[in-house]
Tab-separated table of C-alpha atoms in Angstrom:
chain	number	residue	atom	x	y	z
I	1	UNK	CA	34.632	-64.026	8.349
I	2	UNK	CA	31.702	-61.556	6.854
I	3	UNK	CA	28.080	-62.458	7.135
I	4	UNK	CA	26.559	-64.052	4.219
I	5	UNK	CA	24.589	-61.827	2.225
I	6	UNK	CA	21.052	-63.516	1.766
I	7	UNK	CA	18.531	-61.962	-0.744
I	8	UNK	CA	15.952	-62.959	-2.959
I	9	UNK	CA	15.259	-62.823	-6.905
I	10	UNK	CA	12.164	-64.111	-8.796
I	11	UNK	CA	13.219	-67.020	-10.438
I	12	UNK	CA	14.262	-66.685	-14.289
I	13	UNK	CA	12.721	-68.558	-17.775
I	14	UNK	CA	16.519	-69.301	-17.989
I	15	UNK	CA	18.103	-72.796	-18.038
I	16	UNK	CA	20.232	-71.607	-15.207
I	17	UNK	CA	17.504	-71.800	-13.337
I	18	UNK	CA	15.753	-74.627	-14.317
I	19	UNK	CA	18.937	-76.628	-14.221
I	20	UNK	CA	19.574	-75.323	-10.647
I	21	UNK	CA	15.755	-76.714	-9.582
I	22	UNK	CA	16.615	-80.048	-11.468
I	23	UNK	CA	19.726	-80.439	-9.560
I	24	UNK	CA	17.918	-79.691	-6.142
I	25	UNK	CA	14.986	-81.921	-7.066
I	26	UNK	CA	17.808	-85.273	-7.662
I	27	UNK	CA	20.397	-83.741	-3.932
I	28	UNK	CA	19.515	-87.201	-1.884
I	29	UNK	CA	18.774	-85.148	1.308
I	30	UNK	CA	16.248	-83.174	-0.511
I	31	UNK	CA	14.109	-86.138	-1.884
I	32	UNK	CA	12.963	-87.112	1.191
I	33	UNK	CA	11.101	-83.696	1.964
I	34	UNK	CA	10.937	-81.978	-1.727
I	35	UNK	CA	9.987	-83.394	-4.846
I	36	UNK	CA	8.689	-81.951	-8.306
I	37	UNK	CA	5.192	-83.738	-9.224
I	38	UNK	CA	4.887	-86.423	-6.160
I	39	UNK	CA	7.324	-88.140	-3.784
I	40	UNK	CA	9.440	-90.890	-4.550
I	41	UNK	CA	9.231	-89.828	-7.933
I	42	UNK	CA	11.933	-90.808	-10.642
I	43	UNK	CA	14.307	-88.183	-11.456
I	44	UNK	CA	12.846	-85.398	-13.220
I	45	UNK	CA	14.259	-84.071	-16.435
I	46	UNK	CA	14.713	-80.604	-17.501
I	47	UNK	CA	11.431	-79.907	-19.961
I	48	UNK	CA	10.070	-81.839	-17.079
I	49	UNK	CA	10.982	-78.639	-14.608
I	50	UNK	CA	10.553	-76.034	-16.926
I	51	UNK	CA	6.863	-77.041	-18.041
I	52	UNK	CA	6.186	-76.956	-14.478
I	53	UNK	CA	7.906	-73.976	-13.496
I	54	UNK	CA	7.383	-71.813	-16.429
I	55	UNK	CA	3.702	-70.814	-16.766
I	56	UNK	CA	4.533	-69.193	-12.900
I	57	UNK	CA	7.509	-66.889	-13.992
I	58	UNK	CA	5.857	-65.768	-17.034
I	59	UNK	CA	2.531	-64.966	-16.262
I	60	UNK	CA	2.478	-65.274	-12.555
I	61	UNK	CA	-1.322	-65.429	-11.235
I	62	UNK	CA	-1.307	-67.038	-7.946
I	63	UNK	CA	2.203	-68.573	-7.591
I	64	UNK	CA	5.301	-66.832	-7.255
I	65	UNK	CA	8.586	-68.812	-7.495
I	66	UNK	CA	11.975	-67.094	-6.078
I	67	UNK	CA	15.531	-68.276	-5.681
I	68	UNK	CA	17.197	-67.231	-2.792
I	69	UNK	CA	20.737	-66.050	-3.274
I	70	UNK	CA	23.548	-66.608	-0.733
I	71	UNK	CA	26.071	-63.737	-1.466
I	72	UNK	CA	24.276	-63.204	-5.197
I	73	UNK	CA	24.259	-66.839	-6.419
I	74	UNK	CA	21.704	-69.982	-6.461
I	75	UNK	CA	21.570	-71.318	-2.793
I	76	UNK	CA	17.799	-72.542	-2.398
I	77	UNK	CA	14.164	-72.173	-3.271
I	78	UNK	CA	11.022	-70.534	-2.062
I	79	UNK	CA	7.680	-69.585	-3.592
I	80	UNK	CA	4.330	-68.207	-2.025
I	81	UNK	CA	0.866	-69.262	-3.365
I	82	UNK	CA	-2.326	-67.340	-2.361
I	83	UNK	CA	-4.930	-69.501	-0.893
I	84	UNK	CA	-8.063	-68.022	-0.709
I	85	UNK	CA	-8.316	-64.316	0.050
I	86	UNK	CA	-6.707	-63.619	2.880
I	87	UNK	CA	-4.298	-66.808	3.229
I	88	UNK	CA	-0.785	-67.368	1.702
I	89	UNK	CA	1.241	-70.798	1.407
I	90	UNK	CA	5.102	-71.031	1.425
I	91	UNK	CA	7.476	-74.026	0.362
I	92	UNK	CA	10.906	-73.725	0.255
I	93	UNK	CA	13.997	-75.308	0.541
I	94	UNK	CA	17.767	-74.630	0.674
I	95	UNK	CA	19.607	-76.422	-2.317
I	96	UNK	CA	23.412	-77.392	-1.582
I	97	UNK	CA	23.765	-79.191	1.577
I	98	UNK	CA	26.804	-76.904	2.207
I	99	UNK	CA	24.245	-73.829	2.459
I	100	UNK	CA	22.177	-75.496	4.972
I	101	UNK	CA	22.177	-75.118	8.837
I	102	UNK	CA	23.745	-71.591	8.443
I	103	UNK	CA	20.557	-69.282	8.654
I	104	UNK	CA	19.760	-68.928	4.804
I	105	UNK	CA	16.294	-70.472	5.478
I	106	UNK	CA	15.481	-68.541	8.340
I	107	UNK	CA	16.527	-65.132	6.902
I	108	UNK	CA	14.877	-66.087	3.438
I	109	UNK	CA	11.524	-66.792	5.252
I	110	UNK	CA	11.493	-63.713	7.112
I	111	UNK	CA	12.282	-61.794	3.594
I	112	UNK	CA	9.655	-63.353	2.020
I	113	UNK	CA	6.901	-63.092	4.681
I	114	UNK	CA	7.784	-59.179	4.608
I	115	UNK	CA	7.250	-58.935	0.520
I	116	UNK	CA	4.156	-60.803	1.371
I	117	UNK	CA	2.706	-57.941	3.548
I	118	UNK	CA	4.247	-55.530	1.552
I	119	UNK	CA	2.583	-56.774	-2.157
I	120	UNK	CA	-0.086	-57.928	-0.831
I	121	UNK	CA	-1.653	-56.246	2.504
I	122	UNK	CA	-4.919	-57.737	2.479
I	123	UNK	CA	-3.101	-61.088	3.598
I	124	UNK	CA	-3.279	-61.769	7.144
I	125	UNK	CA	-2.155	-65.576	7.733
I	126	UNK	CA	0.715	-66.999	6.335
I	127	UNK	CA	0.887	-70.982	6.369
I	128	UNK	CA	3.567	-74.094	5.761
I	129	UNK	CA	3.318	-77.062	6.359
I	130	UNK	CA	6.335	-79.484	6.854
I	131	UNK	CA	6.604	-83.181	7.638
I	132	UNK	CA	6.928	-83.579	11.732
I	133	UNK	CA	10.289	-85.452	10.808
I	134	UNK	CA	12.042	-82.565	9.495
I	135	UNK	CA	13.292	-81.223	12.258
I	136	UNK	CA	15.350	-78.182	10.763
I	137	UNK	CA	12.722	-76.960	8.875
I	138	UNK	CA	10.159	-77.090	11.101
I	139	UNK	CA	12.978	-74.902	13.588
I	140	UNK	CA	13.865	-72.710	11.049
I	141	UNK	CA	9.678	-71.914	10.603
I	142	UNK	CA	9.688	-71.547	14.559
I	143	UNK	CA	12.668	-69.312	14.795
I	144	UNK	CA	10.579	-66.546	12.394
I	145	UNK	CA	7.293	-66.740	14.161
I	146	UNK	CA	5.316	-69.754	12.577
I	147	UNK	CA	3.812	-71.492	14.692
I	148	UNK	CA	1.853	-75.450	14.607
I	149	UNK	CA	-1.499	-75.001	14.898
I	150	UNK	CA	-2.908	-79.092	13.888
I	151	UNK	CA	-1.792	-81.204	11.059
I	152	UNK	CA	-2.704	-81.856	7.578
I	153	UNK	CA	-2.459	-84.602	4.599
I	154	UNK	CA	-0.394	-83.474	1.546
I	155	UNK	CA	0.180	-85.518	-1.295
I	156	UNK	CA	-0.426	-89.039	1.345
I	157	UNK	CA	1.870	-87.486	3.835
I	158	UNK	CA	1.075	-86.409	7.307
I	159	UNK	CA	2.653	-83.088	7.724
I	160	UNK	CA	2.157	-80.127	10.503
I	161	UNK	CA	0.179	-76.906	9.447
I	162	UNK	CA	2.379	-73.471	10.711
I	163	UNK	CA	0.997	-70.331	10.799
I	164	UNK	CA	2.337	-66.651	11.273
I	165	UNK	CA	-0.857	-63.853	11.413
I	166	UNK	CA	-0.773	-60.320	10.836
């Protein structure tokens, strides 16, 4: 069987897209680590998404939202935020439980760390910060180079803070 073919795209002002990040925001596994506006939220509607989402695609300032593609269509999520002016923040998530535990995550952080450096080189720390009980994330941030470095409160919940330095 070929390799999957992971990339990434900025994410579109398209109801494709905002569709797809509605979908992700309701998958049951996903609501436990990723949520639109705060945790344990009700399930978000569309205009809900795309007033969110679309002030970053359209006139991106310090938040860049991407899809990452497994073998050219919708598999998962990932944006970078600057934070400060030499520090950049990641979230992410892969979508479809079907897509996850196969790499896609790992190989879509390590893309997006490079177009980091590569847009913006004055950037030498690159940060995430996952809850301690998600294990598979917190591996796939490990298996590209991020490493825990103390803890932090986000949004009430106790998470770790990774780091990867230039």
């Amino acid at each position: 069987m070929p390799e999957a073919m992971i990339s990434l795209r900025p994410m579109g002002d398209t109801v494709e897209d905002y569709s797809a990040l509605r979908d992700w925001f309701h998958e049951p596994e996903l609501r436990q680590w990723v949520w639109c506006d705060e945790k344990d939220e009700p399930p978000v509607s569309l205009e809900r998404v795309r007033e969110k989402y679309r002030p970053r695609i359209v006139s991106p300032v310090d938040v860049f939202p991407y899809f990452i593609l497994l073998d050219g269509s919708a598999a998962g999520f990932i944006q970078y935020y600057m934070h400060g002016e030499h520090s950049a923040g990641i979230d992410m998530w892969i979508g479809s439980p079907d897509n996850r535990g196969r790499g896609c995550g790992t190989e879509a952080l390590r893309q997006m760390v490079e177009l980091i450096r590569e847009c913006h080189p004055h950037i030498t720390e690159v940060f995430i910060d996952p809850e301690p009980e998600n294990i598979r994330a917190v591996r796939c941030y490990e298996k590209v180079g991020f490493r825990t470095v103390g803890t932090i409160t986000d949004d009430g919940a106790e998470c770790l803070l990774m780091k990867i330095t230039f």
